[in-house]
Amino acid sequence: MSRRCACCGKPLSPRPQVPDQAYCSAPDCQRARKRQWQRAKLQSDPDYRDNQRAAQQTWSQRNPDYWRSYRDAQPDYAQRNREQQRSRDQARNDDLATMDVCDLPPGLYRITRHPAFPRESGASWVVEITPVAVTCPRKMDVSREDVIDASAISP
């Protein structure tokens, strides 16, 4: 009986001792078989997962400078990693609200909940921002808590 290797696709004849054999004996295919087994074991066996995590932490504690040394020795890897991280950060930040899109000039403002929009549990407030003073002579003398006091927002 002949079948194809699950990794490389070459024909393989399963050994009589392993009738369900799916991988050939090539080193790359055996590594793929082991990775597949480990992935499945991590998903299905909480004890194995805990043991792997503990072993990884122990190794990490014994080799605290490993990644720093690796990045120093592999500048291309470090640069590629930085670029990928920037890309991930940018993708994550595209969904975030930013504080710098407001066109209000610096000054002192009163923030009140808009009465036309009732507050629902857990929902955001719709607020009205009213200028109190465009220039604030004491602005540099007060802390942010004094300028934006949460208790001053009317419910």
Coordinates of C-alpha atoms in Angstrom, one line a residue:
M1 CA 0.0 0.0 0.0
S2 CA 1.4 3.4 -1.0
R3 CA 0.4 6.9 0.2
R4 CA 1.9 10.4 0.1
C5 CA 3.8 12.1 2.9
A6 CA 1.7 14.7 4.7
C7 CA 4.7 17.1 4.6
C8 CA 6.6 16.8 1.3
G9 CA 4.0 14.9 -0.7
K10 CA 6.4 12.2 -1.9
P11 CA 5.1 8.6 -2.0
L12 CA 5.8 6.6 1.1
S13 CA 5.2 3.0 2.1
P14 CA 4.1 2.8 5.7
R15 CA 6.0 0.6 8.0
P16 CA 4.0 -2.5 9.1
Q17 CA 4.5 -1.4 12.8
V18 CA 2.9 2.0 12.0
P19 CA -0.1 1.4 9.7
D20 CA -1.3 5.0 10.1
Q21 CA 2.1 6.5 9.2
A22 CA 1.6 9.8 7.4
Y23 CA 5.1 11.2 7.2
C24 CA 8.2 9.9 5.5
S25 CA 11.6 9.5 7.2
A26 CA 13.1 12.7 5.8
P27 CA 14.4 14.9 8.6
D28 CA 12.3 17.9 7.5
C29 CA 9.2 15.8 7.5
Q30 CA 10.0 14.3 10.9
R31 CA 10.4 17.8 12.3
A32 CA 7.0 18.8 10.8
R33 CA 5.5 15.7 12.4
K34 CA 6.9 16.6 15.8
R35 CA 5.7 20.2 15.5
Q36 CA 2.2 19.0 14.6
W37 CA 2.2 16.6 17.5
Q38 CA 3.4 19.3 19.9
R39 CA 0.7 21.7 18.7
A40 CA -2.0 19.2 19.2
K41 CA -0.7 18.2 22.6
L42 CA -0.5 21.8 23.8
Q43 CA -4.2 22.2 22.7
S44 CA -5.4 19.1 24.4
D45 CA -3.3 18.4 27.5
P46 CA -3.2 21.1 30.2
D47 CA -0.5 19.3 32.2
Y48 CA 1.8 19.2 29.1
R49 CA 1.0 22.9 28.5
D50 CA 1.9 23.8 32.2
N51 CA 5.1 21.7 32.0
Q52 CA 6.2 23.4 28.8
R53 CA 5.5 26.9 30.3
A54 CA 7.5 26.0 33.4
A55 CA 10.4 24.7 31.3
Q56 CA 10.4 27.9 29.2
Q57 CA 10.4 30.1 32.3
T58 CA 13.2 28.1 33.8
W59 CA 15.3 28.4 30.7
S60 CA 14.5 32.1 30.4
Q61 CA 15.7 32.7 34.0
R62 CA 18.9 30.8 33.3
N63 CA 19.6 32.8 30.1
P64 CA 18.3 36.3 30.9
D65 CA 20.5 38.1 28.3
Y66 CA 19.9 35.6 25.5
W67 CA 17.6 37.8 23.4
R68 CA 19.7 41.0 23.9
S69 CA 22.8 39.1 22.7
Y70 CA 20.8 37.6 19.8
R71 CA 19.6 41.0 18.6
D72 CA 23.1 42.4 19.0
A73 CA 24.5 39.6 16.8
Q74 CA 21.6 39.7 14.3
P75 CA 21.0 43.4 13.4
D76 CA 18.9 42.4 10.4
Y77 CA 16.6 40.4 12.6
A78 CA 16.3 43.3 15.1
Q79 CA 15.5 45.8 12.3
R80 CA 12.9 43.5 10.7
N81 CA 11.3 43.0 14.2
R82 CA 11.1 46.7 14.8
E83 CA 9.4 47.3 11.4
Q84 CA 6.9 44.5 12.1
Q85 CA 6.2 45.9 15.5
R86 CA 5.6 49.4 14.1
S87 CA 3.2 47.8 11.6
R88 CA 1.3 46.0 14.4
D89 CA 1.2 49.1 16.5
Q90 CA -0.1 51.1 13.5
A91 CA -2.8 48.6 12.8
R92 CA -3.9 48.5 16.5
N93 CA -3.8 52.4 16.8
D94 CA -6.0 52.9 13.7
D95 CA -9.0 51.8 15.8
L96 CA -8.2 54.1 18.7
A97 CA -9.6 57.5 19.4
T98 CA -7.0 60.1 19.6
M99 CA -6.9 63.2 21.8
D100 CA -5.2 65.4 19.2
V101 CA -8.0 65.7 16.7
C102 CA -9.9 68.4 18.6
D103 CA -9.8 71.9 17.1
L104 CA -10.6 73.7 20.4
P105 CA -8.0 76.3 21.4
P106 CA -6.4 75.9 24.8
G107 CA -8.5 77.4 27.6
L108 CA -10.9 76.7 30.4
Y109 CA -14.1 74.8 29.5
R110 CA -17.1 73.4 31.3
I111 CA -18.2 69.9 30.3
T112 CA -21.8 69.0 30.9
R113 CA -23.9 66.0 29.8
H114 CA -26.3 67.0 27.0
P115 CA -29.8 66.7 28.4
A116 CA -31.3 65.4 25.1
F117 CA -29.3 62.2 25.4
P118 CA -30.2 60.1 28.4
R119 CA -27.4 58.2 30.0
E120 CA -27.7 54.5 29.5
S121 CA -25.8 52.0 31.6
G122 CA -22.3 51.5 30.3
A123 CA -22.8 53.8 27.4
S124 CA -20.8 56.9 26.6
W125 CA -22.0 60.3 27.5
V126 CA -22.9 62.9 24.9
V127 CA -21.5 66.1 26.3
E128 CA -21.6 69.8 25.6
I129 CA -18.3 71.8 25.9
T130 CA -18.8 75.4 26.8
P131 CA -15.9 77.8 26.9
V132 CA -15.5 79.5 30.3
A133 CA -12.3 81.5 29.5
V134 CA -10.2 81.2 26.3
T135 CA -7.2 82.4 28.2
C136 CA -6.6 81.2 31.7
P137 CA -4.2 83.3 33.7
R138 CA -3.9 80.7 36.5
K139 CA -3.5 77.8 34.0
M140 CA 0.1 77.3 34.9
D141 CA -0.5 77.5 38.6
V142 CA -3.2 74.8 38.9
S143 CA -3.0 71.0 38.5
R144 CA -5.0 69.1 35.9
E145 CA -7.4 67.9 38.6
D146 CA -8.3 71.5 39.3
V147 CA -8.9 72.3 35.7
I148 CA -10.9 69.1 34.8
D149 CA -12.7 68.1 37.9
A150 CA -14.9 65.0 37.5
S151 CA -17.2 66.2 40.3
A152 CA -17.9 69.4 38.3
I153 CA -19.6 67.4 35.5
S154 CA -23.3 67.5 36.1
P155 CA -25.1 64.1 36.0

